[in-house]
JSON list of C-alpha atoms and ligand atoms in Angstrom, two decimals:
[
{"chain": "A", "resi": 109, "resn": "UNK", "atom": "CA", "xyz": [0.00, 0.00, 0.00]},
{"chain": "A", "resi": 110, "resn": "UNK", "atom": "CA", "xyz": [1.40, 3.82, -0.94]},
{"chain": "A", "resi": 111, "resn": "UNK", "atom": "CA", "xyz": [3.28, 4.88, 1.82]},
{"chain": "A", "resi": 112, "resn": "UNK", "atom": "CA", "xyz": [3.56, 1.85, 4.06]},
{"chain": "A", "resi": 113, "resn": "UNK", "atom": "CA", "xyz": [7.70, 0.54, 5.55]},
{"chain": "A", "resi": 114, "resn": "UNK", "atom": "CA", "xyz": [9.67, -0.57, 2.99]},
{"chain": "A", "resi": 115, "resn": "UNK", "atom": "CA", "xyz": [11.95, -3.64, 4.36]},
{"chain": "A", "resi": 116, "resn": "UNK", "atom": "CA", "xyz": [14.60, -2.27, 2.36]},
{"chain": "A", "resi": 117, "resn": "UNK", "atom": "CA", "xyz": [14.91, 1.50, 2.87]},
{"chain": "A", "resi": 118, "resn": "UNK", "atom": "CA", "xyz": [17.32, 2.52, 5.32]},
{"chain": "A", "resi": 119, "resn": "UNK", "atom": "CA", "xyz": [14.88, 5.57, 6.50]},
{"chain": "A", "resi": 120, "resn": "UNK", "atom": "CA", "xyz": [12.48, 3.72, 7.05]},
{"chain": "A", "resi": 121, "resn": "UNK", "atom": "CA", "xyz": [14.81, 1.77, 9.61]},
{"chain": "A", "resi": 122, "resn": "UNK", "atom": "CA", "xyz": [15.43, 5.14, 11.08]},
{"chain": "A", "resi": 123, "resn": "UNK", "atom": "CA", "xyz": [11.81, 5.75, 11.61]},
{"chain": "A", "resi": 124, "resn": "UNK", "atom": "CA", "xyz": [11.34, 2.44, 13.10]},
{"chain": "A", "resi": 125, "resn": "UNK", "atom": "CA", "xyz": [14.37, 3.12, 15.55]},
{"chain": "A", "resi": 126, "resn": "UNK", "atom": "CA", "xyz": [15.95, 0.45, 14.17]},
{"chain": "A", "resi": 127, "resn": "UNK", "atom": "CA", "xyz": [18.81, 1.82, 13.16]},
{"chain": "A", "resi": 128, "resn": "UNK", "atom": "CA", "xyz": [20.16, 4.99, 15.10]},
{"chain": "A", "resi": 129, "resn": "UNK", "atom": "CA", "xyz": [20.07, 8.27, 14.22]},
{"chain": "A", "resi": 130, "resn": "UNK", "atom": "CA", "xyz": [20.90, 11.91, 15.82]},
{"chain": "A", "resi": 131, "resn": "UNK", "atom": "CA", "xyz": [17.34, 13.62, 16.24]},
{"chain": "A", "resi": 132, "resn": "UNK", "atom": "CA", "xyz": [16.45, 16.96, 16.81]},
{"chain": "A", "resi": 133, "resn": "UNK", "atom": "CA", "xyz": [12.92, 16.57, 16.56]},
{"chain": "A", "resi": 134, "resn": "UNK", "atom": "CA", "xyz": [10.43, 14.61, 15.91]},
{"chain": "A", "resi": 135, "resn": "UNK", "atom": "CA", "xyz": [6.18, 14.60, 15.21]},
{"chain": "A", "resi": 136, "resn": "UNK", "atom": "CA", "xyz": [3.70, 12.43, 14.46]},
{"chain": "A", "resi": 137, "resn": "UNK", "atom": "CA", "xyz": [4.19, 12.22, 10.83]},
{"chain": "A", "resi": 138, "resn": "UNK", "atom": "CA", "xyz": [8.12, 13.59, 10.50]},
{"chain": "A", "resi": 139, "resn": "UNK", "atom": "CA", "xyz": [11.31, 13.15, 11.93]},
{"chain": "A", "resi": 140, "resn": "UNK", "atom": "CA", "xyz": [14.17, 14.95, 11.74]},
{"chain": "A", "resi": 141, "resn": "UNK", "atom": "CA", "xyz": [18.23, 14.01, 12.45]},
{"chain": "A", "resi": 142, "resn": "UNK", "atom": "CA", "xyz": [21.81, 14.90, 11.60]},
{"chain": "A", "resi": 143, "resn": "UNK", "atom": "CA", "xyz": [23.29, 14.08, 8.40]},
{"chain": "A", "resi": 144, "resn": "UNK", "atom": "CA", "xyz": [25.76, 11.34, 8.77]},
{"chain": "A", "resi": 145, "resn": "UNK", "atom": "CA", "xyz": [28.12, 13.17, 6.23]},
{"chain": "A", "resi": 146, "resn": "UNK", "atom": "CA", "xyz": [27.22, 16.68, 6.65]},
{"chain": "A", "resi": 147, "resn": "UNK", "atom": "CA", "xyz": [28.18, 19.21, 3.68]},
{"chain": "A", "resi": 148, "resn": "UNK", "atom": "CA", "xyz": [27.58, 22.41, 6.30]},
{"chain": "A", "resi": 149, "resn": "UNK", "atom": "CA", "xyz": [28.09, 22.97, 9.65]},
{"chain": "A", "resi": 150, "resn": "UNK", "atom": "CA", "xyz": [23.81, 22.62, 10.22]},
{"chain": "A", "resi": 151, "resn": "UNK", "atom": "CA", "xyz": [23.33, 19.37, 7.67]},
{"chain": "A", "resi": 152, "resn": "UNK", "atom": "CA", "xyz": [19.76, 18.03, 8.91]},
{"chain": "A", "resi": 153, "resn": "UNK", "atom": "CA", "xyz": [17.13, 15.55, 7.26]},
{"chain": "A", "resi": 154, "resn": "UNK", "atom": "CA", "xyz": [13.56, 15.96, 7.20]},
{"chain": "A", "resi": 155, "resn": "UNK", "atom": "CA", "xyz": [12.01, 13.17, 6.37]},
{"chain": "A", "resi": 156, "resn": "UNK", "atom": "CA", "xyz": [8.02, 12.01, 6.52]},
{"chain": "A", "resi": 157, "resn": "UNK", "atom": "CA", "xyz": [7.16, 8.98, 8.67]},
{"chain": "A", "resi": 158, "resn": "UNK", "atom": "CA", "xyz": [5.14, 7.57, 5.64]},
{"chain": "A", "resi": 159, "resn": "UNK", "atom": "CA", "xyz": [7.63, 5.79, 2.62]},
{"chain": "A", "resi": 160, "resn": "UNK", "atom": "CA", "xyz": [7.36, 7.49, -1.11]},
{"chain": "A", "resi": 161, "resn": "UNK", "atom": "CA", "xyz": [10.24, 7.71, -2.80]},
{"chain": "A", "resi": 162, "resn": "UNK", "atom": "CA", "xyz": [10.72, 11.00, -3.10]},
{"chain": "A", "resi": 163, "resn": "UNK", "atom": "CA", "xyz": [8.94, 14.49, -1.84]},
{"chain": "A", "resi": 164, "resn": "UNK", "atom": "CA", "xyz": [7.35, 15.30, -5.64]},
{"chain": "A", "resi": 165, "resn": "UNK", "atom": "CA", "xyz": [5.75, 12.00, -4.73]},
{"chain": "A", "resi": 166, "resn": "UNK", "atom": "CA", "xyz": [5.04, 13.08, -1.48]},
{"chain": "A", "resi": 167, "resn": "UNK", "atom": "CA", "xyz": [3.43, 16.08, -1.72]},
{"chain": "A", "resi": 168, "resn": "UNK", "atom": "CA", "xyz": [0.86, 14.53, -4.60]},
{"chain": "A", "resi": 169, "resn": "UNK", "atom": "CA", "xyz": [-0.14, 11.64, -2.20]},
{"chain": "A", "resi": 170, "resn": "UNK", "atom": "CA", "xyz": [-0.07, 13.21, 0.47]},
{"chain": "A", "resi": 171, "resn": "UNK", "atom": "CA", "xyz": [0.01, 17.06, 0.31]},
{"chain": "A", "resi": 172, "resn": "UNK", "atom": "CA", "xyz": [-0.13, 17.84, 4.40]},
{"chain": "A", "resi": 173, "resn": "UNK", "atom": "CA", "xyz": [2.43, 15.86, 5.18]},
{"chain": "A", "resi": 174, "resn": "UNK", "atom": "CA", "xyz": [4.45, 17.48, 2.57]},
{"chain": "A", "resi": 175, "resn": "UNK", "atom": "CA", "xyz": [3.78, 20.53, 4.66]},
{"chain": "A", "resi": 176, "resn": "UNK", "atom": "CA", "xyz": [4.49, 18.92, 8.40]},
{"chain": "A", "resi": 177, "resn": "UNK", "atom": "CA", "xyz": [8.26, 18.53, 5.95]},
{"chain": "A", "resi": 178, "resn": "UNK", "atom": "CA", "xyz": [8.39, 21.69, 4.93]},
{"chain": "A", "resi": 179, "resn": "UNK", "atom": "CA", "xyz": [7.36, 23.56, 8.38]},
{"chain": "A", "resi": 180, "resn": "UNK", "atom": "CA", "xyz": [9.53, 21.52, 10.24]},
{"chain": "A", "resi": 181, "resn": "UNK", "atom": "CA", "xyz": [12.68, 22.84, 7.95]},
{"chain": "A", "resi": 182, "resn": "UNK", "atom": "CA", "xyz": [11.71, 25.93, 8.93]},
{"chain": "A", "resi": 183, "resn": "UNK", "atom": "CA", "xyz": [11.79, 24.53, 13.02]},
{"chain": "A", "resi": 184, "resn": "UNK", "atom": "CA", "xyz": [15.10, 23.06, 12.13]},
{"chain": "A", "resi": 185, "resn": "UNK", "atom": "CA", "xyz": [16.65, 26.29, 10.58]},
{"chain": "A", "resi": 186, "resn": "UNK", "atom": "CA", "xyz": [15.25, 28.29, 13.96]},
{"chain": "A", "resi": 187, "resn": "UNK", "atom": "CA", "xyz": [16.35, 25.58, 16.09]},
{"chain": "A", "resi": 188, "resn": "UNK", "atom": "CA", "xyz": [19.63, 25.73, 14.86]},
{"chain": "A", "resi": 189, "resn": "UNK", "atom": "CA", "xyz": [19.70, 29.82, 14.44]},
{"chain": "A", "resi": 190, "resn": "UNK", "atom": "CA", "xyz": [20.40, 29.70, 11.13]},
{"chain": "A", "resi": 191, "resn": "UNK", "atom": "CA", "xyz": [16.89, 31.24, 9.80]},
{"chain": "A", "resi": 192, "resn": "UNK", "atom": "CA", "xyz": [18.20, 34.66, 10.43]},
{"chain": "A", "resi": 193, "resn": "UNK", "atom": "CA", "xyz": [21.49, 34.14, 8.04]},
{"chain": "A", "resi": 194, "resn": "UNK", "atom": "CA", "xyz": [19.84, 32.22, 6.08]},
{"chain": "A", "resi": 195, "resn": "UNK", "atom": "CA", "xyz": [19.80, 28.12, 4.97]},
{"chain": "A", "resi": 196, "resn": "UNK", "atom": "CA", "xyz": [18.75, 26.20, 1.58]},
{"chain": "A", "resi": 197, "resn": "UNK", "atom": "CA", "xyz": [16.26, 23.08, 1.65]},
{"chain": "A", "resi": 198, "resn": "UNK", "atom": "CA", "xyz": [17.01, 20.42, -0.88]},
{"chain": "A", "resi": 199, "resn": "UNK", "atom": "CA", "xyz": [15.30, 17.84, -2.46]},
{"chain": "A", "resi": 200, "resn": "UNK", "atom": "CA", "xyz": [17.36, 15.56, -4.89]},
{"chain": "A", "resi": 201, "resn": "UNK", "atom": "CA", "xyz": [15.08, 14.04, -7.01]},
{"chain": "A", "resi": 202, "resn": "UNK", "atom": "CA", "xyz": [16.40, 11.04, -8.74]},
{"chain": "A", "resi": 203, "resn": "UNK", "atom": "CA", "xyz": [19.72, 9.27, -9.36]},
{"chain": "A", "resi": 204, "resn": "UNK", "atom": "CA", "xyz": [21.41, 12.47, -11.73]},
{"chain": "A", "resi": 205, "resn": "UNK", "atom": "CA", "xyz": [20.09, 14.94, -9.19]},
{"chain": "A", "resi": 206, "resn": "UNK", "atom": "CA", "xyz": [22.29, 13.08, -6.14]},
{"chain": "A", "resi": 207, "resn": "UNK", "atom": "CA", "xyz": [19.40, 11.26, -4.66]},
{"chain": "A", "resi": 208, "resn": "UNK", "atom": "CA", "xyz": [20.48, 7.81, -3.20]},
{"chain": "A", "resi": 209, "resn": "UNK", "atom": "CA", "xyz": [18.14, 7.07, -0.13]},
{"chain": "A", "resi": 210, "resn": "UNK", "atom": "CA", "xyz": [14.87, 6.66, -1.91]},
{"chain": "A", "resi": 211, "resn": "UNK", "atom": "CA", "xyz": [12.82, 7.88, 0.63]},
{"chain": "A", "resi": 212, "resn": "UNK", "atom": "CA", "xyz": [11.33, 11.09, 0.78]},
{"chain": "A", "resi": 213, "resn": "UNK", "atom": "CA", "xyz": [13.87, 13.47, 2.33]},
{"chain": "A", "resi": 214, "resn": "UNK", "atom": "CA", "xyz": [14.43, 17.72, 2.63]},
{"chain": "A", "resi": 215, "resn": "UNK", "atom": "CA", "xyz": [17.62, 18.68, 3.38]},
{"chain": "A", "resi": 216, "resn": "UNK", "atom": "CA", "xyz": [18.33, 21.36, 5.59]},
{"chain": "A", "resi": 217, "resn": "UNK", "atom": "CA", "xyz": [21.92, 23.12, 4.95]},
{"chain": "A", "resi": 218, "resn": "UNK", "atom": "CA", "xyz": [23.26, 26.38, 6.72]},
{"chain": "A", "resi": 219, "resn": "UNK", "atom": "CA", "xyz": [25.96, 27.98, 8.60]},
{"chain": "A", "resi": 220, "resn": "UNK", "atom": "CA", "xyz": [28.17, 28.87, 6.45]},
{"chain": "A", "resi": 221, "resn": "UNK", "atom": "CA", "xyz": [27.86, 30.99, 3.01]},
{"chain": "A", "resi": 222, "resn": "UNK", "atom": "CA", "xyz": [25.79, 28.51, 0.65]},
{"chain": "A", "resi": 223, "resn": "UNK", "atom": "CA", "xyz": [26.42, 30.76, -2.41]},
{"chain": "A", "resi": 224, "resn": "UNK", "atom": "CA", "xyz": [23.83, 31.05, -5.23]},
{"chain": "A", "resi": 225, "resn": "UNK", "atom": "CA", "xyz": [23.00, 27.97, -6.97]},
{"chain": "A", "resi": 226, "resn": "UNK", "atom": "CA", "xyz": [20.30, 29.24, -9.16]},
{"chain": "B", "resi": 223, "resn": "AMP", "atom": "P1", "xyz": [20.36, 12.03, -1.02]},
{"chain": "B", "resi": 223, "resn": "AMP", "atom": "O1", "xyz": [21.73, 11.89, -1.60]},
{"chain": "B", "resi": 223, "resn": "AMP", "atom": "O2", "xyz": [19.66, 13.31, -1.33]},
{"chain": "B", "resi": 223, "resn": "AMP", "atom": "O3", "xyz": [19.50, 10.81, -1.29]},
{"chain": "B", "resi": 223, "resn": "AMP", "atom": "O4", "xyz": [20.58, 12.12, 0.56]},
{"chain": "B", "resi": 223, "resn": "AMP", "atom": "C1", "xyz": [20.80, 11.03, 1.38]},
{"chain": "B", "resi": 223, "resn": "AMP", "atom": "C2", "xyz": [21.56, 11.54, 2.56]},
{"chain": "B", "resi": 223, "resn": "AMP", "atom": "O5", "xyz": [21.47, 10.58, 3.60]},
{"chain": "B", "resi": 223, "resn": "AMP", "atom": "C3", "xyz": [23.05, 11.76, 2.30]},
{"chain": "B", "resi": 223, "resn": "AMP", "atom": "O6", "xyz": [23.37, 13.13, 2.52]},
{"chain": "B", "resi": 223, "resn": "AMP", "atom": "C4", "xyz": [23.74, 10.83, 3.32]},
{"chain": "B", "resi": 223, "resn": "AMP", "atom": "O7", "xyz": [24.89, 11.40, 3.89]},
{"chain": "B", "resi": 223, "resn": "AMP", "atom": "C5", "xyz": [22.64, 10.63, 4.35]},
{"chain": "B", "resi": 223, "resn": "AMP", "atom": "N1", "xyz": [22.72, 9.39, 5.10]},
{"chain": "B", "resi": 223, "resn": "AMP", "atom": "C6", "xyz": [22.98, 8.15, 4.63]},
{"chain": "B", "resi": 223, "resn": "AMP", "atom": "N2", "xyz": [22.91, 7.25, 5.64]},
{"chain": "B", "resi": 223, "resn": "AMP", "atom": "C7", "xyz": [22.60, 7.95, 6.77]},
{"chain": "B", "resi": 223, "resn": "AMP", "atom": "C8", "xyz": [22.40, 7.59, 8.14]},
{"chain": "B", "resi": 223, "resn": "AMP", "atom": "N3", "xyz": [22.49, 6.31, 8.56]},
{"chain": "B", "resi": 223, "resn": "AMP", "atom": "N4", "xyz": [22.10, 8.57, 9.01]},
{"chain": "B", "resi": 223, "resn": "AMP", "atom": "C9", "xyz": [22.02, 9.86, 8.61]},
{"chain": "B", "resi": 223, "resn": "AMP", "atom": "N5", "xyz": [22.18, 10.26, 7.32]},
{"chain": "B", "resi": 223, "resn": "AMP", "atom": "C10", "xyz": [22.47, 9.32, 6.43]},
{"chain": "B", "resi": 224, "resn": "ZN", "atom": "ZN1", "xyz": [11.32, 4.39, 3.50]}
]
């Protein structure tokens, strides 16, 4: 069924606390925790509770919960202090965009200068 635990997805191991994680917060339908190899000095993953592969996929299955991901970035970025100077939220979306955890996932970057990308 759309959005159930997939044996094989390592975030979905997260959210089932069985494998560990650094979290900084956590609600009913995200969590949120420390990039294992963080490219910032504030590197944090939002991901949604619920499996699809990817937040595009997300957000059409299950728009609210797209928004619990996106709010919470915005916890995470005041959490951290880095709303004020400012922080980037990423989505790679498939395997030439960077993506390899194929669950749904924002990144949450800041702390230093991020230059412009775009
Ligand atoms: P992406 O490349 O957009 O799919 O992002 C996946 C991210 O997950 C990468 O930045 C990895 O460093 C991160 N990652 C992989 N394994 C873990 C883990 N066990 N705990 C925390 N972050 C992880
Ligand atoms: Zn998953």
């Amino acid at each position: 069924m759309a959005g159930e635990p997939q044996a094989d997805c390592l975030f979905c191991k997260i959210v089932a606390k069985e494998v560990p994680a650094t979290i900084v917060r956590e609600t009913e339908t995200t969590l949120a925790f420390r990039d294992i190899n963080p490219q910032a000095p504030t590197h944090v993953l939002v991901i949604p509770k619920v499996h699809y592969p990817n937040g595009a996929a997300l957000a059409a299955a299950e728009p609210a919960i797209a928004g619990d991901v996106l709010r919470e970035a915005g916890e995470v970025a005041a959490d951290e202090k880095i709303d004020e100077s400012g922080y980037r939220i990423i989505f790679n979306t498939g395997p030439g965009a960077g993506q390899t955890v194929f669950h749904a996932h924002a990144h949450v970057l800041g702390g230093r200068d991020l230059q412009r990308l775009v």
